[in-house]
Structures are given as C-alpha cells and as structure tokens.
Tab-separated table of C-alpha atoms and ligand atoms in Angstrom:
chain	number	residue	atom	x	y	z
A	254	MET	CA	-15.310	-17.517	-12.484
A	255	GLU	CA	-15.709	-18.903	-8.886
A	256	TRP	CA	-12.318	-20.255	-7.853
A	257	THR	CA	-12.712	-23.633	-5.706
A	258	ARG	CA	-10.673	-24.153	-2.633
A	259	GLU	CA	-8.250	-26.805	-4.585
A	260	GLN	CA	-7.666	-24.244	-7.392
A	261	ARG	CA	-6.736	-21.723	-4.784
A	262	TYR	CA	-4.487	-24.052	-3.203
A	263	THR	CA	-2.713	-25.012	-6.564
A	264	ARG	CA	1.211	-24.294	-6.599
A	265	ILE	CA	2.896	-22.752	-9.499
A	266	GLU	CA	5.046	-25.723	-9.324
A	267	GLU	CA	2.255	-28.071	-9.844
A	268	VAL	CA	1.412	-26.482	-13.033
A	269	SER	CA	2.755	-27.062	-16.793
A	270	GLU	CA	5.255	-24.559	-18.207
A	271	GLU	CA	2.429	-24.074	-21.313
A	272	MET	CA	-0.461	-23.390	-19.057
A	273	TYR	CA	1.934	-20.730	-16.862
A	274	VAL	CA	3.091	-18.869	-20.266
A	275	ALA	CA	-0.533	-19.008	-21.572
A	276	LEU	CA	-1.594	-16.676	-18.566
A	277	GLU	CA	1.726	-14.633	-19.089
A	278	GLU	CA	0.675	-13.686	-22.368
A	279	LYS	CA	-3.129	-13.159	-21.279
A	280	VAL	CA	-1.718	-10.618	-18.665
A	281	LYS	CA	0.646	-8.947	-21.240
A	282	LYS	CA	-2.444	-8.090	-23.253
A	283	SER	CA	-4.524	-6.500	-20.482
A	284	LYS	CA	-5.039	-3.083	-21.608
A	285	TRP	CA	-4.905	-1.915	-17.616
A	286	ARG	CA	-1.166	-2.737	-17.516
A	287	GLN	CA	0.863	-0.210	-15.250
A	288	THR	CA	4.160	1.378	-16.642
A	289	PHE	CA	5.764	2.765	-13.397
A	290	HIS	CA	4.212	0.826	-10.577
A	291	ILE	CA	5.198	-2.680	-9.228
A	292	GLN	CA	2.680	-5.082	-10.615
A	293	PRO	CA	2.622	-8.694	-10.288
A	294	PRO	CA	3.562	-10.413	-13.562
A	295	THR	CA	0.469	-12.620	-13.366
A	296	GLY	CA	-2.175	-13.255	-10.800
A	297	LEU	CA	-2.748	-11.533	-7.370
A	298	LEU	CA	-0.126	-9.077	-5.638
A	299	ASN	CA	-1.139	-7.912	-2.185
A	300	ASP	CA	0.881	-6.644	0.642
A	301	PRO	CA	4.194	-5.244	0.406
A	302	ASN	CA	6.715	-7.101	2.336
A	303	GLY	CA	10.561	-7.252	3.564
A	304	PHE	CA	10.823	-3.798	2.135
A	305	SER	CA	14.561	-2.660	3.210
A	306	TYR	CA	17.913	-1.578	1.936
A	307	TYR	CA	20.641	-4.127	2.023
A	308	ASN	CA	23.954	-4.419	0.113
A	309	GLY	CA	23.587	-1.193	-1.863
A	310	GLU	CA	19.951	-2.039	-3.231
A	311	TYR	CA	16.610	-1.595	-2.431
A	312	HIS	CA	14.652	-4.769	-2.088
A	313	LEU	CA	10.553	-4.867	-1.933
A	314	PHE	CA	8.921	-8.206	-1.724
A	315	TYR	CA	5.074	-8.564	-1.967
A	316	GLN	CA	2.546	-11.272	-1.226
A	317	TRP	CA	1.873	-13.054	-4.460
A	318	PHE	CA	-0.761	-15.927	-5.569
A	319	PRO	CA	0.713	-16.699	-9.028
A	320	LEU	CA	-1.996	-18.602	-10.714
A	321	GLY	CA	-5.112	-15.986	-10.763
A	322	PRO	CA	-6.474	-12.578	-9.486
A	323	VAL	CA	-7.770	-14.188	-5.994
A	324	HIS	CA	-6.386	-14.951	-2.482
A	325	GLY	CA	-4.872	-18.575	-3.022
A	326	ILE	CA	-1.735	-19.822	-1.655
A	327	LYS	CA	0.941	-16.900	-1.118
A	328	TYR	CA	4.349	-16.746	-2.057
A	329	TRP	CA	6.809	-13.682	-1.686
A	330	TYR	CA	7.869	-12.488	-4.647
A	331	HIS	CA	11.071	-10.307	-4.877
A	332	THR	CA	12.086	-7.064	-6.863
A	333	LYS	CA	15.033	-4.964	-6.185
A	334	SER	CA	15.889	-1.388	-7.138
A	335	LYS	CA	19.043	0.669	-7.204
A	336	ASP	CA	16.439	3.992	-7.050
A	337	LEU	CA	13.098	3.270	-5.477
A	338	VAL	CA	12.047	4.153	-9.013
A	339	HIS	CA	13.291	1.331	-11.723
A	340	TRP	CA	12.329	-2.005	-10.254
A	341	GLU	CA	13.654	-5.577	-11.282
A	342	ASN	CA	11.950	-8.597	-10.991
A	343	VAL	CA	14.012	-10.954	-9.096
A	344	GLY	CA	11.454	-13.747	-8.830
A	345	ILE	CA	10.043	-16.080	-6.212
A	346	ALA	CA	11.797	-15.616	-2.837
A	347	ILE	CA	9.932	-17.803	-0.571
A	348	ARG	CA	7.652	-20.560	-1.066
A	349	PRO	CA	5.257	-22.222	1.076
A	350	ASN	CA	6.276	-25.782	0.887
A	351	ASP	CA	7.214	-26.538	4.420
A	352	ALA	CA	5.050	-27.994	7.107
A	353	ILE	CA	5.128	-24.309	9.067
A	354	ASP	CA	4.064	-22.319	6.139
A	355	SER	CA	2.127	-25.088	4.078
A	356	HIS	CA	-0.827	-22.886	3.221
A	357	GLY	CA	0.956	-19.539	2.538
A	358	ALA	CA	3.893	-17.511	3.323
A	359	TYR	CA	2.101	-14.350	4.656
A	360	SER	CA	3.019	-11.061	5.145
A	361	GLY	CA	6.371	-9.876	7.338
A	362	SER	CA	9.668	-7.596	7.178
A	363	GLY	CA	13.198	-7.707	6.583
A	364	ILE	CA	16.096	-6.427	8.389
A	365	GLU	CA	19.939	-6.816	8.043
A	366	HIS	CA	21.936	-8.671	10.884
A	367	GLU	CA	25.550	-9.784	10.413
A	368	GLY	CA	25.634	-9.093	6.599
A	369	LYS	CA	22.497	-11.014	5.728
A	370	LEU	CA	18.925	-9.854	5.049
A	371	HIS	CA	16.513	-11.896	7.452
A	372	LEU	CA	13.216	-12.177	6.339
A	373	PHE	CA	10.247	-12.681	8.862
A	374	TYR	CA	7.019	-13.793	7.831
A	375	THR	CA	4.066	-15.692	8.873
A	376	GLY	CA	3.563	-19.207	8.018
A	377	ASN	CA	-0.228	-19.987	7.520
A	378	THR	CA	-1.029	-23.323	7.975
A	379	ARG	CA	-4.378	-25.191	8.150
A	380	ASP	CA	-5.415	-28.375	9.769
A	381	GLU	CA	-7.782	-31.030	8.315
A	382	GLN	CA	-10.667	-29.248	10.085
A	383	TRP	CA	-9.455	-26.229	8.128
A	384	ILE	CA	-8.350	-24.540	11.461
A	385	ARG	CA	-5.579	-22.214	10.972
A	386	HIS	CA	-2.393	-22.236	12.893
A	387	PRO	CA	-0.003	-19.719	12.235
A	388	TYR	CA	3.775	-19.766	12.726
A	389	GLN	CA	6.176	-16.927	12.851
A	390	CYS	CA	9.063	-17.724	10.456
A	391	LEU	CA	12.349	-16.988	9.313
A	392	ALA	CA	14.313	-16.888	5.803
A	393	VAL	CA	17.899	-15.445	5.300
A	394	MET	CA	19.043	-13.766	2.235
A	395	ASP	CA	22.600	-13.561	1.223
A	396	ASP	CA	24.460	-10.849	-0.744
A	397	GLN	CA	24.096	-13.319	-3.715
A	398	LEU	CA	20.272	-12.785	-3.162
A	399	HIS	CA	20.166	-16.577	-2.318
A	400	ILE	CA	17.441	-17.517	0.211
A	401	VAL	CA	17.341	-20.312	2.903
A	402	LYS	CA	14.195	-20.825	4.943
A	403	ARG	CA	14.918	-22.208	8.390
A	404	LYS	CA	12.644	-25.291	8.874
A	405	GLN	CA	11.868	-24.669	12.304
A	406	ALA	CA	9.636	-21.210	13.184
A	407	VAL	CA	11.075	-18.890	15.571
A	408	ILE	CA	7.607	-18.406	17.096
A	409	GLU	CA	5.557	-21.781	17.462
A	410	ASP	CA	2.584	-20.760	19.523
A	411	VAL	CA	-0.077	-18.167	19.779
A	412	PRO	CA	0.145	-16.783	23.514
A	413	THR	CA	-2.978	-17.430	25.703
A	414	GLY	CA	-5.497	-15.047	25.203
A	415	TYR	CA	-5.325	-14.449	21.394
A	416	THR	CA	-6.933	-16.261	18.463
A	417	GLU	CA	-5.356	-17.954	15.292
A	418	HIS	CA	-5.542	-14.476	13.568
A	419	PHE	CA	-2.034	-13.576	14.546
A	420	ARG	CA	0.493	-12.597	11.898
A	421	ASP	CA	2.652	-9.852	9.961
A	422	PRO	CA	5.756	-9.603	12.057
A	423	LYS	CA	7.531	-6.411	11.772
A	424	VAL	CA	10.907	-6.372	13.286
A	425	TRP	CA	13.235	-3.476	14.434
A	426	LYS	CA	16.333	-3.029	16.750
A	427	HIS	CA	16.626	-0.931	19.600
A	428	LYS	CA	19.822	-0.495	21.379
A	429	ASP	CA	20.835	-4.250	21.351
A	430	THR	CA	17.552	-5.652	21.560
A	431	PHE	CA	15.339	-6.796	18.360
A	432	TYR	CA	11.561	-6.225	18.784
A	433	MET	CA	8.722	-7.758	17.012
A	434	LEU	CA	4.995	-6.479	16.660
A	435	ILE	CA	2.525	-8.759	15.548
A	436	GLY	CA	-1.276	-8.123	14.549
A	437	ALA	CA	-3.402	-9.827	16.787
A	438	GLN	CA	-7.018	-10.696	17.635
A	439	ARG	CA	-8.077	-11.250	21.230
A	440	GLU	CA	-10.084	-13.925	22.309
A	441	ASN	CA	-12.877	-11.450	22.547
A	442	GLU	CA	-12.604	-10.944	19.003
A	443	THR	CA	-11.110	-7.130	19.224
A	444	GLY	CA	-8.006	-6.479	17.125
A	445	CYS	CA	-4.654	-5.442	19.062
A	446	VAL	CA	-0.975	-5.761	18.389
A	447	VAL	CA	1.603	-7.769	20.623
A	448	LEU	CA	5.117	-7.281	21.388
A	449	TYR	CA	8.132	-9.558	21.372
A	450	SER	CA	11.804	-9.393	22.126
A	451	SER	CA	14.935	-11.199	21.315
A	452	LYS	CA	18.735	-10.706	21.218
A	453	ASP	CA	19.555	-13.072	18.471
A	454	LEU	CA	16.608	-13.034	15.993
A	455	LEU	CA	15.982	-16.514	16.692
A	456	ASN	CA	14.948	-16.854	20.421
A	457	TRP	CA	11.791	-14.513	20.928
A	458	SER	CA	10.211	-13.730	24.374
A	459	PHE	CA	6.322	-12.872	24.328
A	460	GLU	CA	6.429	-9.367	26.167
A	461	GLY	CA	2.711	-8.831	26.082
A	462	GLU	CA	0.166	-6.515	24.548
A	463	ILE	CA	1.208	-2.748	23.176
A	464	LYS	CA	-1.258	-0.685	25.501
A	465	THR	CA	-3.256	1.663	23.564
A	466	THR	CA	-6.651	3.654	24.370
A	467	LEU	CA	-8.207	1.698	21.339
A	468	ASP	CA	-9.352	-1.385	23.220
A	469	GLU	CA	-12.462	-1.816	21.139
A	470	PHE	CA	-11.550	-0.875	17.559
A	471	GLY	CA	-12.103	-3.355	14.945
A	472	TYR	CA	-11.643	-7.342	15.093
A	473	MET	CA	-8.284	-7.798	13.722
A	474	TRP	CA	-5.480	-5.599	13.448
A	475	GLU	CA	-3.096	-6.459	10.272
A	476	CYS	CA	0.190	-5.575	9.341
A	477	PRO	CA	1.440	-3.454	12.162
A	478	ASP	CA	4.557	-1.380	11.801
A	479	TYR	CA	6.373	0.941	14.661
A	480	PHE	CA	9.013	3.510	14.069
A	481	GLU	CA	10.131	6.689	15.743
A	482	LEU	CA	10.421	9.954	13.207
A	483	ASP	CA	11.117	13.302	14.644
A	484	GLY	CA	11.065	12.841	17.894
A	485	LYS	CA	7.553	10.830	18.014
A	486	GLY	CA	6.725	7.149	18.090
A	487	VAL	CA	4.371	6.320	15.212
A	488	LEU	CA	2.095	2.860	15.167
A	489	ILE	CA	0.739	2.051	11.703
A	490	PHE	CA	-1.563	-0.656	11.175
A	491	SER	CA	-4.833	-2.008	9.393
A	492	PRO	CA	-7.622	-2.168	11.480
A	493	GLN	CA	-10.695	-4.714	10.045
A	494	GLY	CA	-14.332	-4.138	10.813
A	495	LEU	CA	-14.710	-0.395	11.792
A	496	GLU	CA	-17.932	1.511	11.024
A	497	SER	CA	-17.677	4.379	8.746
A	498	ILE	CA	-18.294	7.537	10.415
A	499	GLU	CA	-19.073	10.470	7.977
A	500	ASP	CA	-16.131	10.969	5.697
A	501	ALA	CA	-13.792	8.317	7.708
A	502	TYR	CA	-13.737	4.403	7.397
A	503	GLN	CA	-15.359	4.387	3.857
A	504	ASN	CA	-13.473	1.315	2.455
A	505	ILE	CA	-14.227	-2.239	3.399
A	506	TYR	CA	-10.907	-2.183	5.513
A	507	GLN	CA	-8.987	0.913	7.137
A	508	SER	CA	-5.325	1.661	7.142
A	509	GLY	CA	-3.865	4.450	9.413
A	510	TYR	CA	-1.860	5.473	12.256
A	511	LEU	CA	-1.254	6.838	15.610
A	512	THR	CA	1.385	9.439	16.561
A	513	GLY	CA	2.500	9.853	20.106
A	514	ASP	CA	5.460	9.570	22.911
A	515	GLU	CA	8.064	6.867	21.868
A	516	LEU	CA	6.682	3.600	22.637
A	517	ASN	CA	7.723	2.629	25.965
A	518	LEU	CA	9.247	-0.966	25.729
A	519	GLU	CA	9.544	-1.604	29.487
A	520	THR	CA	5.542	-0.799	30.077
A	521	LYS	CA	4.643	-1.343	26.772
A	522	THR	CA	2.194	1.674	26.780
A	523	PHE	CA	1.976	3.578	23.886
A	524	SER	CA	0.374	7.229	24.581
A	525	HIS	CA	-1.090	8.488	21.240
A	526	ASP	CA	-3.332	11.049	19.907
A	527	GLU	CA	-6.218	10.015	17.722
A	528	PHE	CA	-6.049	7.517	14.702
A	529	HIS	CA	-5.729	8.797	11.260
A	530	GLU	CA	-6.252	7.295	8.136
A	531	LEU	CA	-3.363	6.891	6.088
A	532	ASP	CA	-5.087	7.476	2.633
A	533	ARG	CA	-8.504	8.975	1.825
A	534	GLY	CA	-8.933	7.266	-1.467
A	535	PHE	CA	-10.542	3.802	-2.587
A	536	ASP	CA	-7.411	1.481	-3.080
A	537	PHE	CA	-5.190	1.577	-0.082
A	538	TYR	CA	-4.140	-1.100	2.567
A	539	ALA	CA	-1.501	-2.933	4.405
A	540	PRO	CA	1.346	-0.260	3.893
A	541	GLN	CA	5.038	-0.847	5.060
A	542	THR	CA	7.939	1.486	5.948
A	543	MET	CA	11.964	1.385	5.837
A	544	VAL	CA	14.642	3.634	6.627
A	545	ASP	CA	16.737	4.197	3.234
A	546	VAL	CA	20.501	4.915	2.763
A	547	LYS	CA	19.777	8.434	3.533
A	548	GLY	CA	17.776	8.090	6.471
A	549	ARG	CA	14.371	8.762	5.396
A	550	ARG	CA	11.213	6.929	6.377
A	551	ILE	CA	9.502	5.533	3.182
A	552	LEU	CA	6.238	3.723	2.986
A	553	VAL	CA	4.872	1.683	0.163
A	554	GLY	CA	1.120	0.408	0.591
A	555	TRP	CA	-0.831	-2.171	-1.135
A	556	MET	CA	-2.949	0.141	-3.925
A	557	GLY	CA	-5.733	-2.721	-3.462
A	558	LEU	CA	-8.190	-3.915	-0.897
A	559	PRO	CA	-9.079	-7.444	0.280
A	560	GLU	CA	-12.299	-9.034	-0.978
A	561	ILE	CA	-13.182	-6.566	-3.995
A	562	GLU	CA	-13.391	-7.640	-7.430
A	563	TYR	CA	-11.440	-5.420	-10.174
A	564	PRO	CA	-11.761	-5.017	-13.630
A	565	THR	CA	-8.298	-6.711	-14.463
A	566	ASP	CA	-9.618	-9.856	-12.673
A	567	VAL	CA	-10.654	-11.174	-16.448
A	568	ASP	CA	-7.110	-10.586	-17.549
A	569	GLY	CA	-5.660	-13.001	-14.856
A	570	TRP	CA	-4.219	-10.503	-12.405
A	571	ALA	CA	-4.788	-8.071	-10.030
A	572	HIS	CA	-3.708	-4.947	-7.826
A	573	CYS	CA	-0.275	-3.059	-7.677
A	574	LEU	CA	1.895	-1.315	-5.225
A	575	THR	CA	1.981	2.456	-4.786
A	576	LEU	CA	4.749	4.937	-5.336
A	577	PRO	CA	7.085	4.943	-2.492
A	578	ARG	CA	6.086	8.216	-0.028
A	579	GLU	CA	8.409	10.089	2.292
A	580	LEU	CA	7.319	10.178	5.504
A	581	SER	CA	7.636	13.167	7.997
A	582	ILE	CA	5.855	14.699	11.359
A	583	GLN	CA	3.875	18.045	11.438
A	584	ASN	CA	1.934	18.796	14.532
A	585	GLY	CA	1.434	15.340	14.948
A	586	LYS	CA	0.397	14.485	11.784
A	587	LEU	CA	2.168	11.907	9.063
A	588	ILE	CA	3.220	14.168	6.149
A	589	GLN	CA	3.329	11.846	2.964
A	590	ARG	CA	5.480	13.205	-0.094
A	591	PRO	CA	6.263	11.139	-3.380
A	592	ILE	CA	9.853	10.766	-3.114
A	593	ARG	CA	11.786	12.897	-5.258
A	594	GLU	CA	13.783	10.200	-6.811
A	595	LEU	CA	10.347	10.139	-9.161
A	596	GLU	CA	11.372	13.100	-10.786
A	597	LYS	CA	13.492	10.703	-12.941
A	598	LEU	CA	10.568	9.578	-14.745
A	599	ARG	CA	9.714	12.854	-16.161
A	600	LYS	CA	9.987	13.733	-19.753
A	601	SER	CA	8.525	16.720	-21.445
A	602	GLU	CA	7.180	19.701	-19.522
A	603	HIS	CA	4.565	21.734	-20.259
A	604	GLN	CA	3.184	24.872	-18.040
A	605	ALA	CA	-0.003	27.079	-18.190
A	606	GLU	CA	-1.535	29.551	-15.956
A	607	PHE	CA	-5.699	30.105	-16.103
A	608	ILE	CA	-8.244	32.579	-14.807
A	609	LEU	CA	-11.050	30.409	-14.298
A	610	LYS	CA	-14.268	32.642	-14.597
A	611	ASN	CA	-17.060	30.032	-13.425
A	612	GLU	CA	-16.207	28.138	-16.668
A	613	LYS	CA	-14.629	24.821	-17.396
A	614	ARG	CA	-11.077	24.840	-19.629
A	615	THR	CA	-8.898	22.810	-21.625
A	616	HIS	CA	-5.422	23.421	-22.838
A	617	GLU	CA	-3.620	21.416	-26.061
A	618	SER	CA	-0.794	20.473	-23.887
A	619	PHE	CA	-2.385	19.290	-20.996
A	620	ASN	CA	-3.673	15.562	-21.453
A	621	GLY	CA	-2.609	11.959	-21.476
A	622	THR	CA	-3.065	8.488	-19.692
A	623	ARG	CA	0.528	8.583	-18.129
A	624	TYR	CA	1.820	11.985	-16.380
A	625	GLU	CA	3.063	13.771	-13.406
A	626	LEU	CA	0.657	16.925	-12.918
A	627	ILE	CA	1.115	19.582	-10.580
A	628	CYS	CA	-1.554	22.230	-10.049
A	629	ASP	CA	-1.576	25.441	-7.834
A	630	PHE	CA	-4.810	26.713	-7.330
A	631	THR	CA	-5.855	30.297	-5.647
A	632	ASN	CA	-9.529	30.957	-4.712
A	633	LYS	CA	-11.044	34.341	-6.070
A	634	ALA	CA	-14.735	33.765	-4.654
A	635	ALA	CA	-15.548	30.538	-6.183
A	636	ASP	CA	-17.467	28.197	-4.795
A	637	GLN	CA	-15.848	25.071	-6.076
A	638	PHE	CA	-12.693	24.817	-8.232
A	639	GLY	CA	-10.672	21.490	-9.518
A	640	ILE	CA	-10.072	19.598	-12.333
A	641	GLU	CA	-11.220	16.420	-14.337
A	642	ILE	CA	-8.769	14.013	-15.500
A	643	ARG	CA	-8.779	10.750	-17.625
A	644	ALA	CA	-11.957	12.752	-19.165
A	645	SER	CA	-13.711	12.512	-22.259
A	646	SER	CA	-17.452	13.232	-23.439
A	647	GLU	CA	-18.716	10.070	-21.110
A	648	GLU	CA	-15.928	9.472	-18.435
A	649	LYS	CA	-13.856	11.792	-16.123
A	650	THR	CA	-12.413	11.362	-12.593
A	651	THR	CA	-13.241	14.769	-10.702
A	652	ILE	CA	-11.041	16.188	-8.165
A	653	SER	CA	-12.643	19.200	-6.739
A	654	PHE	CA	-12.356	21.724	-3.606
A	655	ASP	CA	-15.466	22.736	-1.983
A	656	VAL	CA	-14.964	26.052	-0.515
A	657	LYS	CA	-17.809	26.387	1.911
A	658	GLU	CA	-17.234	23.085	3.150
A	659	GLU	CA	-13.544	23.050	3.294
A	660	LYS	CA	-13.644	19.663	1.501
A	661	LEU	CA	-11.621	18.160	-0.831
A	662	ILE	CA	-13.718	15.508	-3.053
A	663	PHE	CA	-12.382	12.719	-5.123
A	664	ASP	CA	-15.176	11.682	-7.440
A	665	ARG	CA	-14.532	8.280	-9.612
A	666	THR	CA	-18.519	7.745	-10.326
A	667	LEU	CA	-17.691	8.155	-13.618
A	668	SER	CA	-13.980	6.965	-13.919
A	669	GLY	CA	-15.107	4.214	-16.404
A	670	VAL	CA	-17.497	1.436	-17.325
A	671	GLU	CA	-16.253	-0.620	-14.381
A	672	VAL	CA	-15.880	1.013	-10.887
A	673	PRO	CA	-14.553	-1.481	-8.266
A	674	GLY	CA	-16.184	-1.782	-4.923
A	675	LYS	CA	-19.360	0.475	-6.224
A	676	GLU	CA	-21.352	-0.836	-2.857
A	677	TYR	CA	-18.715	1.188	-0.875
A	678	GLY	CA	-19.508	4.446	-2.780
A	679	THR	CA	-17.485	6.431	-5.522
A	680	ILE	CA	-17.002	9.156	-4.064
A	681	ARG	CA	-14.148	9.938	-1.100
A	682	LYS	CA	-13.898	13.399	0.777
A	683	CYS	CA	-11.853	14.747	3.513
A	684	HIS	CA	-11.523	18.056	5.290
A	685	VAL	CA	-8.508	20.229	3.836
A	686	LYS	CA	-7.944	23.985	5.021
A	687	GLY	CA	-7.220	27.112	3.252
A	688	GLU	CA	-7.747	29.558	0.038
A	689	SER	CA	-4.915	28.074	-1.751
A	690	LEU	CA	-4.685	24.289	-2.704
A	691	LYS	CA	-1.847	22.436	-4.070
A	692	LEU	CA	-2.791	19.068	-5.863
A	693	HIS	CA	0.059	16.911	-7.283
A	694	ILE	CA	-0.712	13.970	-9.075
A	695	PHE	CA	0.447	10.841	-10.630
A	696	VAL	CA	-1.653	9.070	-13.102
A	697	ASP	CA	-0.589	5.699	-14.491
A	698	THR	CA	-2.652	3.751	-17.052
A	699	SER	CA	-5.021	2.535	-14.476
A	700	SER	CA	-4.413	4.653	-11.137
A	701	VAL	CA	-4.288	7.949	-9.722
A	702	GLU	CA	-2.124	9.211	-6.651
A	703	LEU	CA	-3.361	12.186	-5.467
A	704	PHE	CA	-1.109	14.407	-2.971
A	705	VAL	CA	-2.702	17.280	-1.485
A	706	ASN	CA	-0.886	20.265	-0.307
A	707	ASP	CA	2.368	18.879	-0.158
A	708	GLY	CA	1.333	15.567	1.768
A	709	GLU	CA	-1.235	16.706	4.132
A	710	GLU	CA	-3.469	14.008	2.614
A	711	VAL	CA	-3.184	11.591	0.058
A	712	PHE	CA	-5.879	9.920	-2.180
A	713	THR	CA	-5.127	6.713	-3.937
A	714	SER	CA	-7.669	5.064	-6.639
A	715	ARG	CA	-7.382	2.805	-9.328
A	716	ILE	CA	-9.690	3.657	-12.357
A	717	PHE	CA	-10.377	1.800	-15.399
A	718	PRO	CA	-11.169	4.588	-18.048
A	719	LYS	CA	-11.192	3.924	-21.935
A	720	GLN	CA	-7.901	4.717	-23.629
A	721	GLY	CA	-9.338	7.334	-25.340
A	722	SER	CA	-10.409	9.307	-22.207
A	723	ASP	CA	-7.306	11.382	-21.912
A	724	GLY	CA	-8.517	15.149	-21.566
A	725	ILE	CA	-7.711	17.153	-18.586
A	726	ARG	CA	-10.008	19.940	-17.817
A	727	PHE	CA	-9.732	23.109	-15.047
A	728	PHE	CA	-12.897	24.280	-13.344
A	729	ALA	CA	-14.325	27.067	-11.097
A	730	ASN	CA	-17.939	27.021	-10.377
A	731	GLY	CA	-19.711	30.244	-8.956
A	732	GLY	CA	-16.682	32.280	-8.954
A	733	GLU	CA	-12.984	32.978	-10.008
A	734	ALA	CA	-10.175	30.752	-9.112
A	735	VAL	CA	-6.692	30.866	-10.719
A	736	VAL	CA	-4.660	28.139	-11.520
A	737	ARG	CA	-0.561	27.576	-12.363
A	738	ALA	CA	-0.201	23.973	-13.773
A	739	LYS	CA	2.766	21.898	-14.721
A	740	ILE	CA	2.547	18.548	-16.515
A	741	TYR	CA	5.379	16.285	-17.341
A	742	GLU	CA	4.862	13.359	-19.474
A	743	LEU	CA	6.367	10.481	-17.913
A	744	SER	CA	8.386	7.368	-18.929
A	745	SER	CA	7.554	3.979	-18.156
A	746	MET	CA	10.018	2.568	-15.251
A	747	ASN	CA	11.434	-0.231	-17.891
A	748	GLU	CA	12.643	2.921	-20.202
A	749	SER	CA	16.243	3.949	-19.315
B	862	FRU	C1	-3.306	-8.289	4.827
B	862	FRU	C2	-3.281	-9.943	4.966
B	862	FRU	C3	-2.342	-10.011	6.073
B	862	FRU	C4	-1.643	-11.466	5.372
B	862	FRU	C5	-1.572	-11.360	4.178
B	862	FRU	C6	-1.874	-12.523	3.372
B	862	FRU	O1	-3.874	-7.852	3.655
B	862	FRU	O2	-4.261	-10.253	5.083
B	862	FRU	O3	-2.721	-10.035	7.330
B	862	FRU	O4	-0.552	-11.873	6.214
B	862	FRU	O5	-2.680	-10.157	3.747
B	862	FRU	O6	-1.815	-12.530	1.975
C-alpha cells in the first residue's frame, strides 16, 4: 500500500478509538512480535531518544509514527525501566502539536538539571512550499513523569553556511557549561556536526563546527553523540551517502564512531583516528548513549534502517530497538558488550562440547526461537567453522569464520522467505583475528544480535524465518574444530 502525504501526516489524535484499537489488534497478531526488545505498540519506531537515568529509573524514548509502518509525523514515545531489561510502556511523551514542531518531534536527547529531565529535540516544520524549517526545542519532565513543552524554541535558526538538514541535539555538561551537538549539512552538501554552548539550557550560543579530518564524508551526519571514556573522546554519528568499500558501508546508511583525544571545546578541534562502523550487520542506525547509575556508558540503537521495507509492514508495525550494550575502549577501538543485567532473562541452561571433524552436528538441547547462545570455538586445521541458527530444511541463518581470510561472515540469504533490503546484499563480513572465536548470540522472534570475541565486533540483523525453523547446527569444513556451547532459554521481558 502506498501512503499518501495526507495519510502520513494524520495524527493519532485525529483517528477514532475503534480504528486505533483495530490497528492494535492487527499488530498483536503479527507473528514477528519480539519478546525482549523494545518495539512499538503499533506503527513505526525509529531512533532511540532522550536515553537517561532520572529519579531512580531509566528512561528511553523513541521516534514513533503511530498509525502505520511508514515515516509519517513523528512523536516521542516513552518507556521506562528499573534494570534496563524489563521496560514498561509509559505512553506518548511529546506530541508534534505546536507551530515549532508541527511536522514532527524529531530526535534528541535528555539531561537532568535542577531535579527535572530536560528533553531536547528537533521540531520539524514545513511551510506551504513544503520546505523544511527545523527548530531545536525543549520539553521538561518532572518526577511525576509529567512533561511540559516550551512554546518557544531554544534555537530558532540555522546558522549561515548550513542547510535545513539541521537536527538531533545531543546535550551534555562539562564543568559549569552545557554543550549541544547538532547533526548538520553544509551548503556544499557535505555532512558535519556543530557545537552550541549554554549556561542555563535556555540560551544557546553557536560555537561553530567540530573540526575533523572528514571534510567530505557523506552528505548529512545524523544523530551525533559525544562522550569521554577511558581517557578518550568518542564522537558517534550516522553519516548518509558513503560509498561501500570492500566489506564496509554495505547498508543504505551507516553508523559509526571516531575515537581520539578529548574534544577541545575552545578550538572545537577533534583529533581522531579513522571512522569505524559500530555494527557490521544489516539493521542498525542512529544509536544513542547515556551514563547509567553505575557510571557505565551504555548504547542503544535503532534495529532498522530508513527507506527499507520489512515483512512486518503488512502487520501494521515496523522495527525495534537493540539490546543495551556497555561500551569500553581498547586500543582506540570501541568494545561493545551486552549489559550484564540481561542475565536476568535466563531460564534453563544446557551445555555441550563437540569435536567437529569436517561435519555438521546438532544436539537435542540446542534449538529454539528465543535464546542466548554462547559458543567458544577452537580451530584445529579447519578452513571454516561456525553455526547455523533458526535452521530447518529450507531456512538457516549462517554465522561462520573463514580461517584463511580471517573473516567473520553473517549470511541471511536463506533466513526466511522475505529478506529485507535484498538490493543491499544478504551477506555481511568483517575482519576478525585469531584461531579461537567466541560468539555470543541473542535470538528473539525476528532478530539476531551477535557479539564477536567479547564485543570486538557486533552484527545486528532482523530475520524472518518460519516458526518451525528453530534448529541449531554446529559445523567445521575442511578439517577439525572444537566448540564448547551454552544455551539459555530466555523469558520475555513481560514475565517477572
Ligand atoms: C534518523 C532521523 C533523524 C531524525 C529522525 C526523524 O533516523 O532521520 O535525523 O531526527 O530520524 O524521525
């Protein structure tokens, strides 16, 4: 079904209760509903927003178009959690119903100040000629979760030299000053990020552009984030318009980071190493980080991409968020590990060890459509080894290691009848070193998150296999490999 502009700009407040309930019912019946991931009650979810710890709880909002699986008029939807694992739906947080956000409450971030959670976002507006005018806006949430929007934008203009693609404020505090990064497009149609500063979160001064060496690196940088970790500065952003190079930049848009010296807030210079992708899989974009109560830096991303159709669309919903990942830095590289708390989802546990002699093996306790699987492989002269998951006679998702090429290969060619974004390929690879390999995998109804070698690389992918495709097979080709495997059945996040 083609959505007209009018349909995409229909607000949830304008449709009848019956119509919305019918959509909810349709979504509930979808066979692809996730069980331990944040997903929209109906419609389309995209970027995580306002991720923060406030008043004893984690708050995570997301971009939401309520009425269907398309990018229509965006709201902020609110979820909260005490443990980053079990999330509760709170409801709509920000409605795009003012002059400064009339065509969408776009992405942004949260920061606590004077006992209240300040939510900064981009008000997307369009004029009669359908030309975009972005405003940087503020909504303030109190400890009763009551949110008040300011009618006046905190930044009303786009500075000279930049186009109307100017959005996604990320705010942090350094000493007694607040800083805001905004994703921008220069007038010459290259992407960058710019910096503002403020003493009170209300009056903001334009400081200028962050100077990196990536002057021509895509046409727009979305969703910037900056933080310091283990003595390094880290700049995360989602550049659009990169050409793929070998195994890199295979998706429609990318998402990655630069690490370097701490950002010089005076000169706005960021001396950094090369750009790394945050995720090597198919479905990952627009991540956001926060510092939790224990001081950990935690990242959540959108498990989806713009402009790609997904098999859930016909059921009236699209996308989910990734599991939270704890970040650290090793040799200038971001290491991403699933947060410890996810162990709370574990139910029964099974273990097995196999010597794979140029063969494929199964085990009666290893199967399922929702589980956590940890495999430690040791190579003994095999050419290739790995696993097939969500497997049946027709379907499988294959994760393998090519010993000669030293590459981890994630193959979703046979993951189900409908593989999203096929035009961007169905295989992703990246370089991974070593004779031994650890795969830590979370499988939900329609997704796989693979952490390689304790977070050295991550591959995130939606998959849409049949319910009956629940097999797990271990294999080694051309020689021998040993695998020690552990599987945990997982509870859904709604179970206690
Ligand atoms: C990234 C993005 C942001 C924007 C939001 C709108 O996916 O395009 O730049 O604020 O989505 O939903």
